[in-house]
Tab-separated table of C-alpha atoms and ligand atoms in Angstrom:
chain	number	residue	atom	x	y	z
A	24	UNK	CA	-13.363	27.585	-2.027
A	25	UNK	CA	-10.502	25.195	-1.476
A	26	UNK	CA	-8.985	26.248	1.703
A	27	UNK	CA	-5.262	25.633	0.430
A	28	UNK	CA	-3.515	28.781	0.720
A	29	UNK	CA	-0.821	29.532	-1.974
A	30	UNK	CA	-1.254	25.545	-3.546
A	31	UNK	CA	-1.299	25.201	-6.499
A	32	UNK	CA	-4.382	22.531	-7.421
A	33	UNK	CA	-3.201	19.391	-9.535
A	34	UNK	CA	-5.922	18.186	-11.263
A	35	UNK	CA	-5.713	14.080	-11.424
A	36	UNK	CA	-8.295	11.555	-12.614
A	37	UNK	CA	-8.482	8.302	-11.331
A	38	UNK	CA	-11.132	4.840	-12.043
A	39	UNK	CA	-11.945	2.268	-10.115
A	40	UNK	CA	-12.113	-0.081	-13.364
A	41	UNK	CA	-14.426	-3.195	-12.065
A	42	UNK	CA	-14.366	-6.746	-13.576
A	43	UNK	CA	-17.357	-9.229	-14.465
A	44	UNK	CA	-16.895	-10.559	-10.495
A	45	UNK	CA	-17.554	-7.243	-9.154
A	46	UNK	CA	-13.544	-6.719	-8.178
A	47	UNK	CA	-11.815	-3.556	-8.569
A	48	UNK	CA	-8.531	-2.845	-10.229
A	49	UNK	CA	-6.045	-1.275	-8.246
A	50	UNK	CA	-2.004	-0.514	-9.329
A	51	UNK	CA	1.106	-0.044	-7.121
A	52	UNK	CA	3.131	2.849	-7.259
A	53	UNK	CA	6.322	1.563	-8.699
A	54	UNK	CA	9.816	3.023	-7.315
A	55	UNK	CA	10.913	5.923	-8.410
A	56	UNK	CA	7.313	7.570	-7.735
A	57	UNK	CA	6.197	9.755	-4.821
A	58	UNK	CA	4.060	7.439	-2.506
A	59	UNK	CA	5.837	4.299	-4.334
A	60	UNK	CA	4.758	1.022	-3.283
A	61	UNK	CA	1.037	2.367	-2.400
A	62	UNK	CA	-1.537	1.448	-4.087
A	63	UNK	CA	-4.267	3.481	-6.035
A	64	UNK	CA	-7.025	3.642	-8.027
A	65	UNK	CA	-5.567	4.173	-11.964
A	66	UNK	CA	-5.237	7.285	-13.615
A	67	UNK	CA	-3.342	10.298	-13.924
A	68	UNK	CA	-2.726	13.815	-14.760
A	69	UNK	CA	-5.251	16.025	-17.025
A	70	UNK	CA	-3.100	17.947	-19.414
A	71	UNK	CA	-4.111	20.803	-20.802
A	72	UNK	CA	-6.781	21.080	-23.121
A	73	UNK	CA	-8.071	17.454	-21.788
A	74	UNK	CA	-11.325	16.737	-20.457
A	75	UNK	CA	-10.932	14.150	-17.442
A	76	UNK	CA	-12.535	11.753	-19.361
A	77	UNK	CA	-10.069	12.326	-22.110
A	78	UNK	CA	-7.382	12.162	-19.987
A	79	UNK	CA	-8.747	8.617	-17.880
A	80	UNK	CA	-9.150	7.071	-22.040
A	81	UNK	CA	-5.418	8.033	-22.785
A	82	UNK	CA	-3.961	6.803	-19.573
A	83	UNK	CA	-5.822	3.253	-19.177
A	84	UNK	CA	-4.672	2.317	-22.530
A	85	UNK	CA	-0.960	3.725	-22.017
A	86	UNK	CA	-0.483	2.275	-18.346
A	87	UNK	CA	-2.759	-1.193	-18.669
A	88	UNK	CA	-3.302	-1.370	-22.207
A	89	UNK	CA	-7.183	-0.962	-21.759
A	90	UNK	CA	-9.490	0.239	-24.399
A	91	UNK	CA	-12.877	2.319	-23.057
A	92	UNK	CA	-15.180	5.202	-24.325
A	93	UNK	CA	-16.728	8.219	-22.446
A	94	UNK	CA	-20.261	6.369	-22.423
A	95	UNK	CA	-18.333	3.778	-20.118
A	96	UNK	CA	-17.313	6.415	-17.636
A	97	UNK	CA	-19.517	6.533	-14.959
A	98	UNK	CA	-18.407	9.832	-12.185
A	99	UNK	CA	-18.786	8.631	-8.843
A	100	UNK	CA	-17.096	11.529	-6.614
A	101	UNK	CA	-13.672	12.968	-5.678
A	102	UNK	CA	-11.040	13.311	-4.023
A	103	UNK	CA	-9.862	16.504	-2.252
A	104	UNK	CA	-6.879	16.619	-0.427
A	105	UNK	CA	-4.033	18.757	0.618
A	106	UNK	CA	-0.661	16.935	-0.327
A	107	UNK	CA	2.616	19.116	1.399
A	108	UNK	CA	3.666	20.549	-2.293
A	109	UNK	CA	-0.225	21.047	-3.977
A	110	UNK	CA	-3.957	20.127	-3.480
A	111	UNK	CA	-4.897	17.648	-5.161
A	112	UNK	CA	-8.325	17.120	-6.924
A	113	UNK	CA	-8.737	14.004	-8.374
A	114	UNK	CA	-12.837	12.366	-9.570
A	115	UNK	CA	-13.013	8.770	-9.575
A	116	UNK	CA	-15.343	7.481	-12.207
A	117	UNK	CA	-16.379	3.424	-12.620
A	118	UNK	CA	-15.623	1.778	-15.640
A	119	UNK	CA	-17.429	-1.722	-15.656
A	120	UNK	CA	-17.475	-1.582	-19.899
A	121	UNK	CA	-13.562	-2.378	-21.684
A	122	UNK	CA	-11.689	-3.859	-23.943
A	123	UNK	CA	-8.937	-5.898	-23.260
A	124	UNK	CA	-6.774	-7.637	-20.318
A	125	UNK	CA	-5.346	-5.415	-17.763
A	126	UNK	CA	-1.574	-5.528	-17.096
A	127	UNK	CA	0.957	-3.403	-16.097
A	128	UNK	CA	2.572	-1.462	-19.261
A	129	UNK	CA	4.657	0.575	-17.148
A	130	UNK	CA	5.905	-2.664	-14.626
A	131	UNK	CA	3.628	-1.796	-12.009
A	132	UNK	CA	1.904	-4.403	-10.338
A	133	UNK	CA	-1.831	-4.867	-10.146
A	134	UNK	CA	-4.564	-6.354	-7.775
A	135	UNK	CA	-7.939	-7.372	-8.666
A	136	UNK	CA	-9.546	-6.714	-5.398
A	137	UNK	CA	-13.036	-7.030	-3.788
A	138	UNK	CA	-14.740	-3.537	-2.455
A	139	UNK	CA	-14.523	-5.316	1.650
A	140	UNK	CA	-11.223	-5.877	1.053
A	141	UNK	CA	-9.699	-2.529	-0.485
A	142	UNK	CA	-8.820	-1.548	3.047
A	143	UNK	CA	-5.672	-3.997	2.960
A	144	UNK	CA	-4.320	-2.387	0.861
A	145	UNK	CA	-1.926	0.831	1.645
A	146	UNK	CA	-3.018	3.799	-0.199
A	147	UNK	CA	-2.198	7.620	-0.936
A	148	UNK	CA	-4.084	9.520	1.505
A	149	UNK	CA	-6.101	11.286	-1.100
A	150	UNK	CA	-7.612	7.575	-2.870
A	151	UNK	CA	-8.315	6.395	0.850
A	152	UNK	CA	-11.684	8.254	1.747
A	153	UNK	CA	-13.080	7.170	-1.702
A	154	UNK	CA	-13.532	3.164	-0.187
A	155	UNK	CA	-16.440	3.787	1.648
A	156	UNK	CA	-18.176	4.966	-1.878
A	157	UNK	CA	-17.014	2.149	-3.616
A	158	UNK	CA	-18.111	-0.515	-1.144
A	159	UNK	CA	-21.682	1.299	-0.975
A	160	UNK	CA	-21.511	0.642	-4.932
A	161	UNK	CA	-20.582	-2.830	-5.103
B	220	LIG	O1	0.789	9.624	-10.589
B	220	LIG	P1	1.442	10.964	-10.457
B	220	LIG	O2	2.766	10.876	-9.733
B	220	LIG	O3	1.521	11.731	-11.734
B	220	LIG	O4	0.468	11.790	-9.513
B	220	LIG	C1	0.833	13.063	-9.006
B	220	LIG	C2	0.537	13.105	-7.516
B	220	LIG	O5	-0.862	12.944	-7.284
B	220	LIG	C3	1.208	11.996	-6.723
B	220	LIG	O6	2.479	12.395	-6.291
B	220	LIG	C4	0.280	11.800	-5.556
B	220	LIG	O7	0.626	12.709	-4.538
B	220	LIG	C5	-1.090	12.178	-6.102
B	220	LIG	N1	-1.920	11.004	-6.431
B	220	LIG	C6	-2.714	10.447	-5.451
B	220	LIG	N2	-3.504	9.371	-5.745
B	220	LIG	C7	-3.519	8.853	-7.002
B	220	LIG	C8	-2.709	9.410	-8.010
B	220	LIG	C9	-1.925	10.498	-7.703
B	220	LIG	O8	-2.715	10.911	-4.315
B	220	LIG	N3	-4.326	7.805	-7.268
């Protein structure tokens, strides 16, 4: 039980997308956005009647123009945490298999950044707590 009384859950995938040098891919929150100028892990919203997976395929290509397949899509945990509005739930999976150069279809801006040095980088409170996973994984 998610102890979030009268929040509504918002379900949001994320991926740590990693390149041949073992970096990880992270975007900033453009303006405009809720937590804008932060930076996160990729991703977005499931919509309904998407599998996270689904949902992680559809929004790499839209926002970075990156091409992947569920067999690339590795789970590695999640994210649970209680945002003033909703809770938010949100799995990071690893994607180390893609087509394509990343860049930012939607303007954002984007880091290639090693796993020891995520922690420079300001982030939503809810991507935060997933560092110490990703560091134990590369
Ligand atoms: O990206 P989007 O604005 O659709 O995400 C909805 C909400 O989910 C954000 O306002 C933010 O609170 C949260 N979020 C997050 N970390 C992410 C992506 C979204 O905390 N990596």
């Amino acid at each position: 039980m998610i102890d979030a009384p009268g929040k509504k859950i918002l379900l949001v995938v994320a991926c740590a997308l990693v390149d041949s040098d073992g970096r990880i891919l992270l975007a900033q929150r453009p303006e405009g956005k809720s937590l804008a100028g932060l930076w996160e892990f990729p991703g977005g919203k499931v919509e309904p009647g998407e599998t996270p997976e689904e949902t992680l395929i559809r929004e790499l290509d839209e926002e970075l123009g990156i091409r992947t397949k569920v067999a690339c899509l590795a789970p590695l945990t999640f994210a649970s945490h209680t945002y003033d509005d909703f809770h938010l739930l949100m799995p990071l999976y690893v994607c180390r298999r893609y087509e394509g150069m990343a860049h930012g279809r939607e303007g954002q801006a984007l880091k290639w950044v090693r796993s020891k040095s995520l922690r420079d980088y300001p982030m939503p409170p809810a991507d935060e707590p997933l560092i110490p996973f990703l560091m134990d994984l590369l």
